[in-house]
Amino acid sequence: MIADIEGSAAEFVAIRRDLHAHPELCFAEERTASRVATLLEGWGIAVTRGVGRTGVVGVIRRGQGSRAIALRADMDALPLQEHTHFAHASRHAGRMHACGHDGHTAMLLAAARHLALHATFDGTVVLIFQPAEEGGTGALAMMEDGLFDRFPVEAVFAAHNWPGLPVGSFAVSPGPMMASCNEFTIVVHGKGAHAAMPDQGIDAIQVAFQIGTALQTIVSRNVKPTEAVVLSITQVHAGDALNVLPDSCELRGTVRCFSIEARDFVETRMRQVVQAIGAAHGARCEFRFKCNCPPTTNHPAETAFVQRVLRELVGKDHVRPFEPTMSAEDFSFMLQAKAGCYFMIGNGD
Ligand code: NI
């Protein structure tokens, strides 16, 4: 362990609890960002505020070296009610640091303080405190605000706590760690009619049922069996009256996969299935597909580097491979633009 960081553990536990008590949602991380910026400045770190709205960037330079890396933490909380009785439980109804981003922020602050006050290195470390990881693509917002042009780096690293992985251990693998997350909406426009006279209309619900069933054959029959893809329909909306066939029926859902190729293939195939089934029944179909984020894919050299560092820190028995999950992470945008690695920290039960 790094003695200086261990020695200041109490200070960072207090910071984490303070952040935990004051959770802020997507792009509303004003207090958190201000706390982060003030702490960084207190350790003599150059700070830029308001990168990607509420993002904060710190820069630590040493020596003449031109090499640079970035470390990234996310700062936002979730719209959930906290049901714990900790003294540092959320003071805001309907908001909670349930994903542990308060911990990520405190960890990067601890690293920042150590690097600024005690570490010797030659080059630049960029500290990225990102807003809106939870569905707001804050990583992309910072990049669109010129993150990597204003603060150029060779590689970027991030970590997430991982429940179920024992405390004191880490999990990381090269290649995909998390999936690409995409959402779709299908609107079947039929023709309304009295339920007793279906011949007078075009039954949007029946067409939507057929589309829903046929979409499930894309993963099972069209995608290569070794490629992992999930296609889930999660919403069906149609109809108001028991005796009326509605004009339209809407289906919504999500597609998760580990490659851009699989994503593009599934999108194309979905469009074909939707349009062809609609046409077969004389229904007009709208199909919208939105890519929320790409897969989180670790780069091999940077992953090997992280594995080496983690083994030094906790021993090789405590650094495991990570089985990719179908959940998603917007750090994926940074790993698309830069080399880097995303790894999991054991969080226990
Ligand atoms: Ni998270």
CSV table of C-alpha atoms and ligand atoms in Angstrom, one decimal:
chain,number,residue,atom,x,y,z
A,1,MET,CA,0.0,0.0,0.0
A,2,ILE,CA,1.0,3.6,-0.5
A,3,ALA,CA,1.7,4.8,3.0
A,4,ASP,CA,0.8,8.4,2.4
A,5,ILE,CA,-2.6,7.5,1.0
A,6,GLU,CA,-3.2,5.0,3.8
A,7,GLY,CA,-2.2,7.7,6.4
A,8,SER,CA,-4.8,10.2,5.0
A,9,ALA,CA,-7.6,7.6,4.7
A,10,ALA,CA,-9.7,9.3,7.4
A,11,GLU,CA,-9.7,12.6,5.5
A,12,PHE,CA,-10.9,10.9,2.4
A,13,VAL,CA,-13.5,8.8,4.2
A,14,ALA,CA,-14.9,12.1,5.5
A,15,ILE,CA,-14.9,13.6,2.0
A,16,ARG,CA,-16.7,10.6,0.6
A,17,ARG,CA,-19.3,10.8,3.3
A,18,ASP,CA,-19.8,14.5,2.7
A,19,LEU,CA,-20.3,13.8,-1.0
A,20,HIS,CA,-22.6,10.9,-0.1
A,21,ALA,CA,-24.8,13.1,2.1
A,22,HIS,CA,-25.2,15.6,-0.8
A,23,PRO,CA,-25.8,13.6,-3.9
A,24,GLU,CA,-26.4,15.5,-7.2
A,25,LEU,CA,-27.9,14.2,-10.4
A,26,CYS,CA,-26.8,14.4,-14.1
A,27,PHE,CA,-25.2,17.8,-14.9
A,28,ALA,CA,-26.4,19.3,-11.6
A,29,GLU,CA,-23.2,18.4,-9.8
A,30,GLU,CA,-22.6,22.0,-8.7
A,31,ARG,CA,-21.7,21.5,-5.1
A,32,THR,CA,-19.7,18.3,-5.8
A,33,ALA,CA,-17.7,20.0,-8.6
A,34,SER,CA,-17.0,23.1,-6.5
A,35,ARG,CA,-15.8,20.9,-3.6
A,36,VAL,CA,-13.6,18.9,-5.9
A,37,ALA,CA,-12.1,22.1,-7.5
A,38,THR,CA,-11.5,23.8,-4.1
A,39,LEU,CA,-9.7,20.7,-2.8
A,40,LEU,CA,-7.5,20.4,-5.9
A,41,GLU,CA,-6.6,24.0,-5.7
A,42,GLY,CA,-5.7,23.6,-2.1
A,43,TRP,CA,-3.1,21.1,-3.1
A,44,GLY,CA,-1.7,23.5,-5.6
A,45,ILE,CA,-3.2,21.8,-8.7
A,46,ALA,CA,-4.2,23.8,-11.7
A,47,VAL,CA,-8.0,23.5,-12.1
A,48,THR,CA,-10.3,24.2,-15.0
A,49,ARG,CA,-14.0,24.3,-14.1
A,50,GLY,CA,-17.1,23.9,-16.3
A,51,VAL,CA,-15.7,21.4,-18.8
A,52,GLY,CA,-18.7,19.7,-20.3
A,53,ARG,CA,-21.0,21.8,-18.1
A,54,THR,CA,-20.2,20.6,-14.6
A,55,GLY,CA,-17.0,18.7,-15.2
A,56,VAL,CA,-13.7,19.6,-13.5
A,57,VAL,CA,-10.2,19.0,-14.8
A,58,GLY,CA,-7.0,19.2,-12.8
A,59,VAL,CA,-3.5,19.1,-14.2
A,60,ILE,CA,-0.3,18.1,-12.4
A,61,ARG,CA,3.0,18.7,-14.3
A,62,ARG,CA,6.4,17.5,-13.3
A,63,GLY,CA,9.7,17.8,-15.0
A,64,GLN,CA,10.2,18.3,-18.7
A,65,GLY,CA,8.6,15.1,-19.9
A,66,SER,CA,6.0,15.3,-22.7
A,67,ARG,CA,4.2,12.1,-21.8
A,68,ALA,CA,0.7,12.5,-20.3
A,69,ILE,CA,-2.0,10.2,-18.9
A,70,ALA,CA,-5.5,10.9,-17.6
A,71,LEU,CA,-7.4,9.4,-14.6
A,72,ARG,CA,-11.1,9.7,-14.7
A,73,ALA,CA,-13.8,9.6,-11.9
A,74,ASP,CA,-17.5,10.2,-12.3
A,75,MET,CA,-19.4,12.4,-9.8
A,76,ASP,CA,-23.1,12.0,-10.3
A,77,ALA,CA,-25.7,10.2,-8.2
A,78,LEU,CA,-28.9,8.3,-9.0
A,79,PRO,CA,-32.6,9.3,-8.7
A,80,LEU,CA,-33.3,6.8,-5.9
A,81,GLN,CA,-34.5,7.2,-2.3
A,82,GLU,CA,-31.9,6.1,0.2
A,83,HIS,CA,-33.2,3.7,2.9
A,84,THR,CA,-30.1,3.5,5.2
A,85,HIS,CA,-29.7,5.0,8.6
A,86,PHE,CA,-26.0,6.1,8.2
A,87,ALA,CA,-25.2,9.5,9.7
A,88,HIS,CA,-24.0,10.4,6.2
A,89,ALA,CA,-27.2,9.2,4.4
A,90,SER,CA,-28.5,11.4,1.6
A,91,ARG,CA,-30.0,14.6,2.8
A,92,HIS,CA,-32.0,14.9,-0.4
A,93,ALA,CA,-35.2,13.0,-1.0
A,94,GLY,CA,-35.1,10.9,-4.2
A,95,ARG,CA,-31.3,11.2,-4.7
A,96,MET,CA,-28.7,8.8,-3.7
A,97,HIS,CA,-25.1,7.9,-4.5
A,98,ALA,CA,-26.2,4.3,-5.0
A,99,CYS,CA,-23.6,3.5,-7.7
A,100,GLY,CA,-20.7,4.6,-5.6
A,101,HIS,CA,-19.5,7.6,-7.6
A,102,ASP,CA,-19.0,9.4,-4.3
A,103,GLY,CA,-16.3,6.8,-3.7
A,104,HIS,CA,-14.8,7.2,-7.2
A,105,THR,CA,-14.6,10.9,-6.7
A,106,ALA,CA,-13.0,10.6,-3.2
A,107,MET,CA,-10.5,8.0,-4.6
A,108,LEU,CA,-9.4,10.3,-7.4
A,109,LEU,CA,-9.0,13.2,-5.0
A,110,ALA,CA,-6.8,11.0,-2.8
A,111,ALA,CA,-4.7,10.1,-5.8
A,112,ALA,CA,-4.5,13.7,-6.8
A,113,ARG,CA,-3.3,14.8,-3.4
A,114,HIS,CA,-0.7,12.1,-3.3
A,115,LEU,CA,0.5,12.9,-6.8
A,116,ALA,CA,0.6,16.6,-6.2
A,117,LEU,CA,2.3,16.6,-2.8
A,118,HIS,CA,4.5,13.4,-2.7
A,119,ALA,CA,5.0,11.7,-6.0
A,120,THR,CA,8.0,12.0,-8.3
A,121,PHE,CA,7.3,11.5,-12.0
A,122,ASP,CA,8.2,13.1,-15.2
A,123,GLY,CA,5.2,14.2,-17.3
A,124,THR,CA,1.6,15.2,-16.9
A,125,VAL,CA,-1.3,13.7,-15.1
A,126,VAL,CA,-4.7,15.0,-16.0
A,127,LEU,CA,-7.5,14.4,-13.5
A,128,ILE,CA,-10.9,14.2,-15.0
A,129,PHE,CA,-13.9,14.6,-12.7
A,130,GLN,CA,-16.8,13.8,-15.0
A,131,PRO,CA,-20.5,14.7,-14.6
A,132,ALA,CA,-23.6,12.7,-15.7
A,133,GLU,CA,-22.3,9.2,-16.2
A,134,GLU,CA,-25.8,7.9,-15.4
A,135,GLY,CA,-27.5,8.1,-18.7
A,136,GLY,CA,-26.3,11.7,-19.4
A,137,THR,CA,-23.1,10.8,-21.4
A,138,GLY,CA,-21.1,13.4,-19.4
A,139,ALA,CA,-17.9,11.8,-20.8
A,140,LEU,CA,-19.0,12.7,-24.3
A,141,ALA,CA,-20.1,16.2,-23.1
A,142,MET,CA,-16.5,16.8,-21.8
A,143,MET,CA,-15.0,15.5,-25.0
A,144,GLU,CA,-17.3,17.7,-27.1
A,145,ASP,CA,-16.1,20.6,-24.9
A,146,GLY,CA,-12.5,19.8,-26.1
A,147,LEU,CA,-11.3,17.7,-23.2
A,148,PHE,CA,-8.6,15.9,-25.1
A,149,ASP,CA,-7.6,18.9,-27.3
A,150,ARG,CA,-7.3,21.2,-24.3
A,151,PHE,CA,-5.7,18.5,-22.1
A,152,PRO,CA,-3.9,16.1,-24.5
A,153,VAL,CA,-3.0,12.6,-23.1
A,154,GLU,CA,-1.8,9.3,-24.5
A,155,ALA,CA,-4.0,7.1,-22.4
A,156,VAL,CA,-6.9,7.3,-20.0
A,157,PHE,CA,-7.8,5.1,-17.0
A,158,ALA,CA,-10.8,4.6,-14.8
A,159,ALA,CA,-12.3,2.2,-12.3
A,160,HIS,CA,-15.7,1.3,-10.9
A,161,ASN,CA,-16.6,-0.4,-7.7
A,162,TRP,CA,-18.0,-3.9,-8.3
A,163,PRO,CA,-20.4,-5.5,-5.8
A,164,GLY,CA,-19.8,-9.2,-5.4
A,165,LEU,CA,-16.1,-9.0,-6.1
A,166,PRO,CA,-14.2,-9.5,-2.8
A,167,VAL,CA,-12.8,-6.5,-1.0
A,168,GLY,CA,-9.0,-6.3,-1.7
A,169,SER,CA,-9.3,-7.7,-5.2
A,170,PHE,CA,-9.6,-6.3,-8.7
A,171,ALA,CA,-11.0,-7.6,-11.9
A,172,VAL,CA,-9.9,-6.5,-15.4
A,173,SER,CA,-9.5,-8.0,-18.9
A,174,PRO,CA,-8.4,-6.8,-22.3
A,175,GLY,CA,-11.2,-6.3,-24.8
A,176,PRO,CA,-14.8,-5.7,-24.0
A,177,MET,CA,-15.7,-5.0,-20.3
A,178,MET,CA,-19.2,-3.6,-20.8
A,179,ALA,CA,-21.7,-3.5,-23.6
A,180,SER,CA,-22.8,-0.9,-26.1
A,181,CYS,CA,-26.2,0.4,-25.0
A,182,ASN,CA,-28.8,1.3,-27.6
A,183,GLU,CA,-32.5,2.0,-27.5
A,184,PHE,CA,-35.2,1.6,-30.2
A,185,THR,CA,-38.8,2.7,-30.7
A,186,ILE,CA,-41.1,1.1,-33.2
A,187,VAL,CA,-44.5,2.7,-34.0
A,188,VAL,CA,-46.9,0.6,-36.0
A,189,HIS,CA,-49.6,2.8,-37.7
A,190,GLY,CA,-52.6,0.6,-38.6
A,191,LYS,CA,-56.2,1.7,-39.0
A,192,GLY,CA,-58.5,1.8,-36.0
A,193,ALA,CA,-61.8,0.0,-36.1
A,194,HIS,CA,-64.5,-1.5,-33.8
A,195,ALA,CA,-63.2,-4.7,-32.2
A,196,ALA,CA,-66.2,-6.5,-33.6
A,197,MET,CA,-65.4,-5.4,-37.2
A,198,PRO,CA,-61.6,-6.1,-37.6
A,199,ASP,CA,-62.1,-6.3,-41.4
A,200,GLN,CA,-62.7,-2.6,-41.4
A,201,GLY,CA,-59.3,-1.7,-40.0
A,202,ILE,CA,-55.6,-2.7,-39.9
A,203,ASP,CA,-54.9,-4.2,-36.5
A,204,ALA,CA,-51.7,-2.4,-35.3
A,205,ILE,CA,-51.6,-4.7,-32.2
A,206,GLN,CA,-51.4,-7.9,-34.3
A,207,VAL,CA,-48.7,-6.4,-36.5
A,208,ALA,CA,-46.7,-5.3,-33.4
A,209,PHE,CA,-47.0,-8.8,-31.9
A,210,GLN,CA,-45.6,-10.3,-35.1
A,211,ILE,CA,-42.8,-7.8,-35.2
A,212,GLY,CA,-42.0,-8.5,-31.5
A,213,THR,CA,-41.8,-12.2,-32.1
A,214,ALA,CA,-39.8,-11.8,-35.3
A,215,LEU,CA,-37.3,-9.5,-33.7
A,216,GLN,CA,-36.3,-12.3,-31.3
A,217,THR,CA,-35.1,-14.3,-34.3
A,218,ILE,CA,-32.4,-11.7,-35.0
A,219,VAL,CA,-30.3,-12.7,-32.1
A,220,SER,CA,-31.1,-16.4,-32.2
A,221,ARG,CA,-31.0,-16.9,-36.1
A,222,ASN,CA,-29.0,-14.1,-37.7
A,223,VAL,CA,-26.3,-13.0,-35.2
A,224,LYS,CA,-23.2,-15.3,-35.1
A,225,PRO,CA,-23.7,-17.6,-32.2
A,226,THR,CA,-20.3,-16.7,-30.7
A,227,GLU,CA,-21.3,-13.0,-30.7
A,228,ALA,CA,-23.1,-11.9,-27.5
A,229,VAL,CA,-26.2,-9.7,-28.2
A,230,VAL,CA,-29.3,-8.9,-26.1
A,231,LEU,CA,-32.4,-7.6,-27.7
A,232,SER,CA,-35.2,-6.8,-25.1
A,233,ILE,CA,-38.6,-5.3,-25.7
A,234,THR,CA,-39.4,-3.5,-22.5
A,235,GLN,CA,-42.5,-1.3,-23.4
A,236,VAL,CA,-45.7,-1.9,-25.3
A,237,HIS,CA,-48.2,0.9,-25.6
A,238,ALA,CA,-51.6,0.7,-27.4
A,239,GLY,CA,-55.3,1.1,-26.9
A,240,ASP,CA,-57.7,2.8,-24.5
A,241,ALA,CA,-61.0,0.9,-24.9
A,242,LEU,CA,-61.9,-2.7,-24.6
A,243,ASN,CA,-63.9,-2.8,-27.8
A,244,VAL,CA,-61.8,-0.7,-30.1
A,245,LEU,CA,-58.8,-1.7,-32.2
A,246,PRO,CA,-56.4,1.2,-31.8
A,247,ASP,CA,-54.8,3.2,-34.6
A,248,SER,CA,-51.3,2.5,-33.5
A,249,CYS,CA,-49.1,0.4,-31.3
A,250,GLU,CA,-45.7,1.4,-30.0
A,251,LEU,CA,-42.9,-1.0,-28.9
A,252,ARG,CA,-39.7,0.2,-27.2
A,253,GLY,CA,-36.6,-1.6,-25.9
A,254,THR,CA,-32.9,-1.9,-25.7
A,255,VAL,CA,-30.1,-3.6,-27.7
A,256,ARG,CA,-26.8,-4.5,-25.9
A,257,CYS,CA,-23.7,-5.9,-27.6
A,258,PHE,CA,-19.9,-5.9,-27.6
A,259,SER,CA,-19.0,-4.7,-31.0
A,260,ILE,CA,-20.0,-1.8,-33.3
A,261,GLU,CA,-20.3,-4.4,-36.2
A,262,ALA,CA,-22.9,-6.4,-34.2
A,263,ARG,CA,-24.7,-3.2,-33.3
A,264,ASP,CA,-24.9,-2.0,-36.9
A,265,PHE,CA,-25.9,-5.4,-38.2
A,266,VAL,CA,-28.8,-5.7,-35.6
A,267,GLU,CA,-30.0,-2.2,-36.4
A,268,THR,CA,-30.1,-3.0,-40.2
A,269,ARG,CA,-31.8,-6.3,-39.6
A,270,MET,CA,-34.4,-4.8,-37.2
A,271,ARG,CA,-35.3,-2.1,-39.8
A,272,GLN,CA,-35.8,-4.8,-42.5
A,273,VAL,CA,-38.0,-7.0,-40.3
A,274,VAL,CA,-40.1,-4.0,-39.1
A,275,GLN,CA,-40.7,-2.6,-42.6
A,276,ALA,CA,-41.4,-6.0,-44.2
A,277,ILE,CA,-43.9,-7.2,-41.6
A,278,GLY,CA,-45.6,-3.8,-41.7
A,279,ALA,CA,-45.8,-3.9,-45.5
A,280,ALA,CA,-47.2,-7.4,-45.4
A,281,HIS,CA,-50.2,-6.2,-43.4
A,282,GLY,CA,-50.6,-2.8,-45.0
A,283,ALA,CA,-49.4,-1.0,-41.9
A,284,ARG,CA,-46.9,1.9,-42.0
A,285,CYS,CA,-44.0,1.5,-39.5
A,286,GLU,CA,-41.7,4.0,-38.0
A,287,PHE,CA,-38.4,2.7,-36.7
A,288,ARG,CA,-36.0,4.7,-34.6
A,289,PHE,CA,-32.7,3.4,-33.2
A,290,LYS,CA,-30.5,5.5,-30.9
A,291,CYS,CA,-26.9,4.5,-29.9
A,292,ASN,CA,-26.5,5.7,-26.3
A,293,CYS,CA,-22.9,4.5,-26.0
A,294,PRO,CA,-20.4,2.2,-27.6
A,295,PRO,CA,-18.9,-0.9,-25.9
A,296,THR,CA,-16.4,-0.3,-23.2
A,297,THR,CA,-13.3,-1.9,-24.8
A,298,ASN,CA,-10.0,-2.1,-23.0
A,299,HIS,CA,-6.8,-1.7,-25.0
A,300,PRO,CA,-4.3,-4.5,-24.6
A,301,ALA,CA,-1.1,-2.7,-23.7
A,302,GLU,CA,-2.7,-0.4,-21.2
A,303,THR,CA,-4.6,-3.3,-19.7
A,304,ALA,CA,-1.4,-5.3,-19.3
A,305,PHE,CA,0.1,-2.2,-17.5
A,306,VAL,CA,-2.9,-2.0,-15.1
A,307,GLN,CA,-2.7,-5.7,-14.4
A,308,ARG,CA,1.0,-5.3,-13.6
A,309,VAL,CA,0.4,-2.4,-11.2
A,310,LEU,CA,-2.5,-4.1,-9.5
A,311,ARG,CA,-0.5,-7.3,-9.0
A,312,GLU,CA,2.2,-5.3,-7.4
A,313,LEU,CA,-0.4,-3.7,-5.1
A,314,VAL,CA,-2.4,-6.7,-3.9
A,315,GLY,CA,-0.7,-9.8,-5.3
A,316,LYS,CA,-1.5,-11.8,-8.4
A,317,ASP,CA,-4.1,-14.0,-6.7
A,318,HIS,CA,-6.3,-10.9,-6.1
A,319,VAL,CA,-6.3,-9.7,-9.7
A,320,ARG,CA,-8.9,-11.6,-11.7
A,321,PRO,CA,-10.1,-11.6,-15.2
A,322,PHE,CA,-13.5,-9.8,-15.6
A,323,GLU,CA,-16.4,-11.5,-17.3
A,324,PRO,CA,-17.9,-8.8,-19.5
A,325,THR,CA,-21.3,-7.6,-18.5
A,326,MET,CA,-24.2,-6.3,-20.6
A,327,SER,CA,-24.5,-3.1,-18.6
A,328,ALA,CA,-22.9,0.0,-20.1
A,329,GLU,CA,-20.6,2.9,-19.1
A,330,ASP,CA,-19.9,6.2,-20.9
A,331,PHE,CA,-16.2,5.9,-20.3
A,332,SER,CA,-16.5,3.9,-23.5
A,333,PHE,CA,-16.4,7.2,-25.4
A,334,MET,CA,-13.0,8.0,-23.9
A,335,LEU,CA,-11.7,4.5,-24.7
A,336,GLN,CA,-12.9,5.0,-28.3
A,337,ALA,CA,-10.8,8.2,-28.6
A,338,LYS,CA,-7.8,7.2,-26.5
A,339,ALA,CA,-5.9,4.1,-25.5
A,340,GLY,CA,-6.7,3.1,-21.9
A,341,CYS,CA,-8.2,0.7,-19.4
A,342,TYR,CA,-11.3,0.4,-17.2
A,343,PHE,CA,-11.1,-1.9,-14.3
A,344,MET,CA,-13.2,-3.1,-11.4
A,345,ILE,CA,-12.6,-2.7,-7.7
A,346,GLY,CA,-13.8,-5.4,-5.3
A,347,ASN,CA,-16.7,-4.0,-3.3
A,348,GLY,CA,-17.7,-7.1,-1.3
A,349,ASP,CA,-21.3,-7.8,-0.6
B,1,NI,NI,-21.6,3.8,-11.8
